[in-house]
Tab-separated table of C-alpha atoms and ligand atoms in Angstrom:
chain	number	residue	atom	x	y	z
X	1	MET	CA	0.080	0.284	0.018
X	2	ARG	CA	1.172	3.337	-1.127
X	3	ARG	CA	0.705	6.230	1.368
X	4	MET	CA	-1.028	9.255	-0.860
X	5	PHE	CA	1.313	12.309	-0.968
X	6	ILE	CA	-0.222	15.879	-1.167
X	7	ALA	CA	2.638	18.945	-2.056
X	8	GLY	CA	1.804	22.277	-2.476
X	9	ASN	CA	3.800	24.389	-4.659
X	10	TRP	CA	4.043	27.932	-3.883
X	11	LYS	CA	6.051	28.885	-6.567
X	12	MET	CA	7.549	32.626	-6.661
X	13	ASN	CA	4.326	33.735	-4.109
X	14	ARG	CA	4.140	34.530	-0.464
X	15	SER	CA	6.639	36.569	1.510
X	16	PRO	CA	8.320	34.967	4.426
X	17	THR	CA	5.991	36.765	6.974
X	18	GLU	CA	2.583	35.337	4.477
X	19	ALA	CA	4.400	32.046	4.033
X	20	ALA	CA	4.525	32.236	8.087
X	21	SER	CA	0.883	33.113	8.523
X	22	LEU	CA	0.112	30.110	5.818
X	23	ALA	CA	1.880	27.701	7.242
X	24	ASP	CA	0.398	28.479	10.653
X	25	GLN	CA	-3.437	27.905	9.419
X	26	LEU	CA	-2.210	25.128	7.848
X	27	LYS	CA	-1.019	23.356	10.741
X	28	ARG	CA	-3.780	24.213	12.175
X	29	SER	CA	-6.131	22.633	9.872
X	30	LEU	CA	-4.549	19.658	8.798
X	31	LEU	CA	-3.227	18.384	12.318
X	32	ASP	CA	-5.315	15.570	12.364
X	33	HIS	CA	-4.715	14.479	8.882
X	34	THR	CA	-1.932	11.900	9.820
X	35	SER	CA	-3.076	8.900	7.398
X	36	VAL	CA	-1.576	10.966	4.028
X	37	ASP	CA	1.959	12.695	3.519
X	38	ILE	CA	1.583	16.355	3.159
X	39	ALA	CA	4.499	19.085	2.067
X	40	VAL	CA	4.685	22.849	1.256
X	41	ALA	CA	7.171	24.089	-0.906
X	42	PRO	CA	7.968	28.023	-0.196
X	43	THR	CA	10.201	30.385	-1.538
X	44	ALA	CA	13.766	29.377	-0.606
X	45	LEU	CA	13.831	32.650	1.354
X	46	ALA	CA	10.605	32.053	3.517
X	47	ILE	CA	11.917	28.244	4.353
X	48	PRO	CA	13.333	28.957	7.674
X	49	ALA	CA	10.263	30.903	8.906
X	50	VAL	CA	7.699	28.106	7.761
X	51	ILE	CA	10.129	25.508	9.180
X	52	ALA	CA	9.514	27.192	12.360
X	53	LYS	CA	5.993	27.596	12.540
X	54	LEU	CA	5.997	23.801	10.792
X	55	LYS	CA	7.996	22.348	13.792
X	56	HIS	CA	6.137	19.512	15.648
X	57	SER	CA	3.451	18.996	12.851
X	58	ASN	CA	2.422	16.732	10.200
X	59	ILE	CA	3.456	18.713	7.324
X	60	HIS	CA	7.030	18.175	5.467
X	61	VAL	CA	8.842	21.121	3.818
X	62	ALA	CA	10.258	21.395	0.270
X	63	GLY	CA	12.273	23.421	-1.802
X	64	GLN	CA	11.522	24.509	-5.187
X	65	ASN	CA	14.979	23.471	-7.044
X	66	ILE	CA	18.615	23.300	-5.846
X	67	HIS	CA	22.033	23.532	-7.925
X	68	HIS	CA	23.987	20.307	-8.319
X	69	GLN	CA	27.322	21.234	-6.391
X	70	THR	CA	27.768	21.322	-2.749
X	71	SER	CA	28.909	24.871	-2.926
X	72	GLY	CA	31.265	27.115	-5.325
X	73	ALA	CA	31.411	30.081	-7.564
X	74	TYR	CA	27.327	29.417	-8.757
X	75	THR	CA	26.172	33.106	-8.151
X	76	GLY	CA	22.176	32.835	-6.926
X	77	GLU	CA	22.081	29.235	-6.433
X	78	ILE	CA	21.419	27.320	-3.310
X	79	SER	CA	22.869	23.441	-2.733
X	80	ALA	CA	21.107	20.562	-1.399
X	81	GLU	CA	23.339	20.501	1.671
X	82	MET	CA	22.405	24.619	2.382
X	83	LEU	CA	18.200	23.005	1.763
X	84	ARG	CA	18.666	20.333	4.179
X	85	SER	CA	20.679	22.040	7.205
X	86	THR	CA	17.427	24.014	7.196
X	87	GLY	CA	15.479	21.355	7.995
X	88	CYS	CA	14.157	20.684	4.060
X	89	GLU	CA	12.936	17.099	3.352
X	90	TYR	CA	12.071	17.177	-0.096
X	91	VAL	CA	13.205	19.229	-3.244
X	92	LEU	CA	11.320	19.267	-6.462
X	93	ILE	CA	13.459	18.641	-9.546
X	94	GLY	CA	12.771	19.453	-13.200
X	95	HIS	CA	9.355	21.624	-12.506
X	96	SER	CA	8.041	22.491	-15.961
X	97	GLU	CA	8.469	26.003	-15.228
X	98	ARG	CA	12.135	25.216	-14.613
X	99	ARG	CA	12.558	22.973	-17.818
X	100	HIS	CA	10.674	25.673	-20.345
X	101	LYS	CA	11.307	29.111	-18.410
X	102	PHE	CA	15.202	28.442	-17.315
X	103	GLY	CA	16.037	26.013	-19.772
X	104	GLU	CA	16.902	23.001	-17.681
X	105	SER	CA	17.985	20.130	-19.701
X	106	LYS	CA	17.289	16.259	-18.649
X	107	GLU	CA	20.986	16.274	-17.973
X	108	ASN	CA	20.354	18.772	-15.578
X	109	THR	CA	17.713	16.962	-14.019
X	110	GLN	CA	20.016	13.997	-13.864
X	111	GLN	CA	22.906	15.854	-11.717
X	112	LYS	CA	20.040	17.466	-9.472
X	113	VAL	CA	18.330	14.040	-8.416
X	114	GLN	CA	21.953	12.795	-7.510
X	115	ALA	CA	22.503	15.946	-5.516
X	116	ALA	CA	19.266	15.775	-3.821
X	117	PHE	CA	20.267	12.344	-2.623
X	118	ARG	CA	23.935	13.257	-1.965
X	119	GLY	CA	22.351	16.036	0.213
X	120	GLY	CA	20.048	14.174	2.815
X	121	LEU	CA	16.478	15.302	0.439
X	122	LEU	CA	14.272	13.459	-1.548
X	123	PRO	CA	13.843	14.504	-4.483
X	124	ILE	CA	10.014	15.326	-6.062
X	125	LEU	CA	10.651	14.533	-10.085
X	126	CYS	CA	8.636	16.736	-12.198
X	127	VAL	CA	7.723	15.328	-15.399
X	128	GLY	CA	5.193	15.747	-18.250
X	129	GLU	CA	4.506	16.875	-21.656
X	130	THR	CA	3.560	20.155	-23.877
X	131	LEU	CA	0.321	20.485	-25.739
X	132	GLU	CA	2.017	20.178	-29.308
X	133	GLN	CA	4.177	16.831	-27.795
X	134	ARG	CA	0.405	15.482	-26.686
X	135	GLN	CA	-1.067	16.309	-30.092
X	136	ALA	CA	1.692	14.767	-31.904
X	137	GLY	CA	1.068	11.704	-29.912
X	138	GLN	CA	4.530	11.889	-28.157
X	139	ALA	CA	3.126	12.217	-24.573
X	140	ALA	CA	4.378	8.805	-23.374
X	141	MET	CA	7.538	8.942	-25.165
X	142	VAL	CA	8.740	12.307	-23.729
X	143	THR	CA	7.410	11.479	-20.338
X	144	THR	CA	9.627	8.600	-19.860
X	145	GLN	CA	12.300	9.909	-21.316
X	146	GLN	CA	12.470	12.412	-19.063
X	147	VAL	CA	11.749	9.802	-16.326
X	148	ALA	CA	14.532	7.780	-17.733
X	149	ALA	CA	17.053	10.776	-18.242
X	150	ALA	CA	16.853	12.118	-14.336
X	151	MET	CA	16.635	8.567	-12.789
X	152	ALA	CA	19.662	7.186	-14.604
X	153	PHE	CA	22.202	5.561	-12.738
X	154	LEU	CA	20.139	5.323	-9.306
X	155	PRO	CA	20.385	2.123	-7.363
X	156	ALA	CA	16.880	0.842	-7.036
X	157	ASP	CA	16.649	1.720	-3.009
X	158	GLN	CA	17.126	5.429	-4.038
X	159	ALA	CA	14.580	5.160	-7.091
X	160	ALA	CA	11.939	3.653	-5.035
X	161	ALA	CA	12.253	6.374	-2.819
X	162	VAL	CA	11.608	9.293	-5.927
X	163	THR	CA	8.326	10.494	-6.002
X	164	ILE	CA	7.613	11.268	-9.978
X	165	ALA	CA	5.022	14.141	-10.056
X	166	TYR	CA	3.624	13.549	-13.604
X	167	GLU	CA	2.507	17.489	-14.341
X	168	PRO	CA	1.099	17.915	-18.495
X	169	VAL	CA	2.468	21.414	-19.338
X	170	TRP	CA	-0.763	21.784	-20.461
X	171	ALA	CA	-2.659	21.495	-17.382
X	172	ILE	CA	-0.609	23.356	-14.976
X	173	GLY	CA	-1.926	27.195	-14.322
X	174	THR	CA	-4.614	26.801	-17.169
X	175	GLY	CA	-7.391	25.321	-15.226
X	176	HIS	CA	-7.365	22.637	-17.829
X	177	THR	CA	-7.184	19.364	-15.794
X	178	ALA	CA	-5.640	16.098	-17.183
X	179	SER	CA	-9.264	13.666	-16.934
X	180	PRO	CA	-8.969	11.119	-14.577
X	181	THR	CA	-8.436	9.015	-17.185
X	182	GLN	CA	-6.066	10.371	-18.975
X	183	ALA	CA	-4.196	11.188	-15.587
X	184	GLN	CA	-4.366	7.369	-14.929
X	185	GLU	CA	-3.189	5.980	-18.364
X	186	MET	CA	-0.190	8.037	-18.247
X	187	HIS	CA	0.716	7.295	-14.444
X	188	ALA	CA	0.305	3.782	-15.215
X	189	ILE	CA	2.715	4.176	-18.431
X	190	ILE	CA	5.316	5.636	-16.286
X	191	ARG	CA	4.960	3.032	-13.290
X	192	ASP	CA	5.430	0.474	-16.263
X	193	TRP	CA	8.405	1.841	-17.724
X	194	LEU	CA	9.968	1.568	-13.981
X	195	ARG	CA	8.360	-2.318	-13.652
X	196	LYS	CA	10.496	-3.002	-16.815
X	197	ASN	CA	13.774	-0.928	-15.884
X	198	TYR	CA	14.144	-1.693	-11.784
X	199	PRO	CA	13.544	-4.530	-9.435
X	200	LEU	CA	9.445	-5.281	-9.008
X	201	PHE	CA	9.241	-3.306	-5.683
X	202	VAL	CA	10.591	-0.219	-7.216
X	203	SER	CA	7.281	0.242	-9.304
X	204	LYS	CA	5.385	-1.394	-6.432
X	205	GLN	CA	6.407	1.516	-3.995
X	206	ILE	CA	7.179	4.608	-5.810
X	207	ARG	CA	4.386	7.155	-5.565
X	208	ILE	CA	3.322	9.028	-8.736
X	209	GLN	CA	1.574	12.413	-7.872
X	210	TYR	CA	-0.624	14.238	-10.596
X	211	GLY	CA	-0.328	18.153	-10.788
X	212	GLY	CA	-1.705	20.235	-13.049
X	213	SER	CA	-5.029	22.148	-11.694
X	214	VAL	CA	-5.908	19.870	-9.228
X	215	LYS	CA	-8.759	21.764	-7.241
X	216	PRO	CA	-10.913	20.950	-4.591
X	217	HIS	CA	-14.011	19.775	-7.029
X	218	ASN	CA	-11.401	17.280	-9.075
X	219	ALA	CA	-9.337	16.156	-6.451
X	220	ALA	CA	-11.231	13.028	-5.473
X	221	ALA	CA	-11.710	11.876	-9.255
X	222	LEU	CA	-8.022	12.083	-9.824
X	223	LEU	CA	-7.024	10.873	-6.276
X	224	SER	CA	-9.391	7.733	-6.904
X	225	GLN	CA	-7.223	6.541	-9.837
X	226	ALA	CA	-5.366	3.188	-8.972
X	227	ASP	CA	-1.901	4.540	-10.268
X	228	VAL	CA	-2.562	8.204	-8.816
X	229	ASP	CA	-0.575	8.271	-5.476
X	230	GLY	CA	-0.991	11.876	-4.481
X	231	ALA	CA	-1.123	15.360	-6.103
X	232	LEU	CA	1.318	18.553	-6.456
X	233	VAL	CA	-0.606	21.607	-6.191
X	234	GLY	CA	0.158	25.141	-7.046
X	235	GLY	CA	-2.392	27.694	-7.100
X	236	ALA	CA	-4.692	25.953	-4.757
X	237	SER	CA	-1.850	25.399	-2.263
X	238	LEU	CA	-1.988	28.848	-1.785
X	239	GLN	CA	-5.311	29.226	0.245
X	240	ALA	CA	-5.276	27.039	3.461
X	241	ASP	CA	-9.078	26.331	2.736
X	242	SER	CA	-8.440	25.051	-0.985
X	243	PHE	CA	-5.385	22.549	-0.052
X	244	THR	CA	-6.570	21.488	3.262
X	245	ALA	CA	-10.029	20.629	0.923
X	246	ILE	CA	-7.461	18.297	-1.439
X	247	ILE	CA	-5.824	16.927	1.544
X	248	GLU	CA	-9.668	16.296	3.160
X	249	ALA	CA	-10.409	14.758	-0.390
X	250	ALA	CA	-7.141	12.535	0.139
X	251	VAL	CA	-7.942	11.354	3.571
X	252	ALA	CA	-11.589	10.883	2.740
X	253	LEU	CA	-10.684	8.598	-0.179
X	254	LYS	CA	-7.978	6.596	2.154
X	255	LYS	CA	-10.833	5.885	4.385
X	256	ALA	CA	-13.505	4.444	1.865
X	257	GLY	CA	-10.569	2.507	0.093
Y	301	LIG	P1	-0.974	24.355	-10.566
Y	301	LIG	O1	0.212	24.683	-10.569
Y	301	LIG	O2	-2.056	23.440	-9.430
Y	301	LIG	O3	-1.639	25.895	-10.554
Y	301	LIG	O4	-1.775	24.304	-12.024
Y	301	LIG	C1	0.974	23.084	-10.250
Y	301	LIG	C2	2.317	22.924	-10.228
Y	301	LIG	O5	2.878	23.676	-10.928
Y	301	LIG	O6	3.067	22.172	-9.925
């Protein structure tokens, strides 16, 4: 049985003061929801304040990006080791905005996945096709190639500890969610690729989140799919009530299942 994992990506939103206040609200509203794993990814600047608020809570903290080196002349960058030292436990790798707006390559994601494990962070590896790629019938190929590149050279135990977030680029921040059937189809393709390329326990244990316009009204339908093990939530994670509603949908499914 895989535990559901719901993560909120706050992107470049919320100042440290605002982020601390949102964390405070979430800590109170999510206190009882211990049957699912929960994480939030504030801007790097807000991480210490959010971690201070979330001490002794069931909410984990993630970074949104890392540089693959430990330290050095990399102006503007943050290493996995630095994030870990603040108390962060997870890090997003290869978010589509990093790939498409900042030119991050497949090779970069591979280096960053390695760096995350070296620095003691668990990667949330984001993959997904653009609208053009989907229309050209390339969704499965593009997405599995992104998984293969980023997870290359990982020993099986580390591979099983990665969370994959399948986020079709056309669904991110657009209000156009993948249908539950489309999400399930892609999640099954990713899991099948893992089954063929790793020892069996990896594909059984690894969690695959869906991301792209997940909202309270569509969360239950997406999360009830067999291979959807959680969600990576952008816009709806910026308000305590909508993020809480999504987590409550996961908790209710868990109870029903
Ligand atoms: P969205 O963002 O929920 O606002 O579509 C998802 C993401 O970018 O992870």
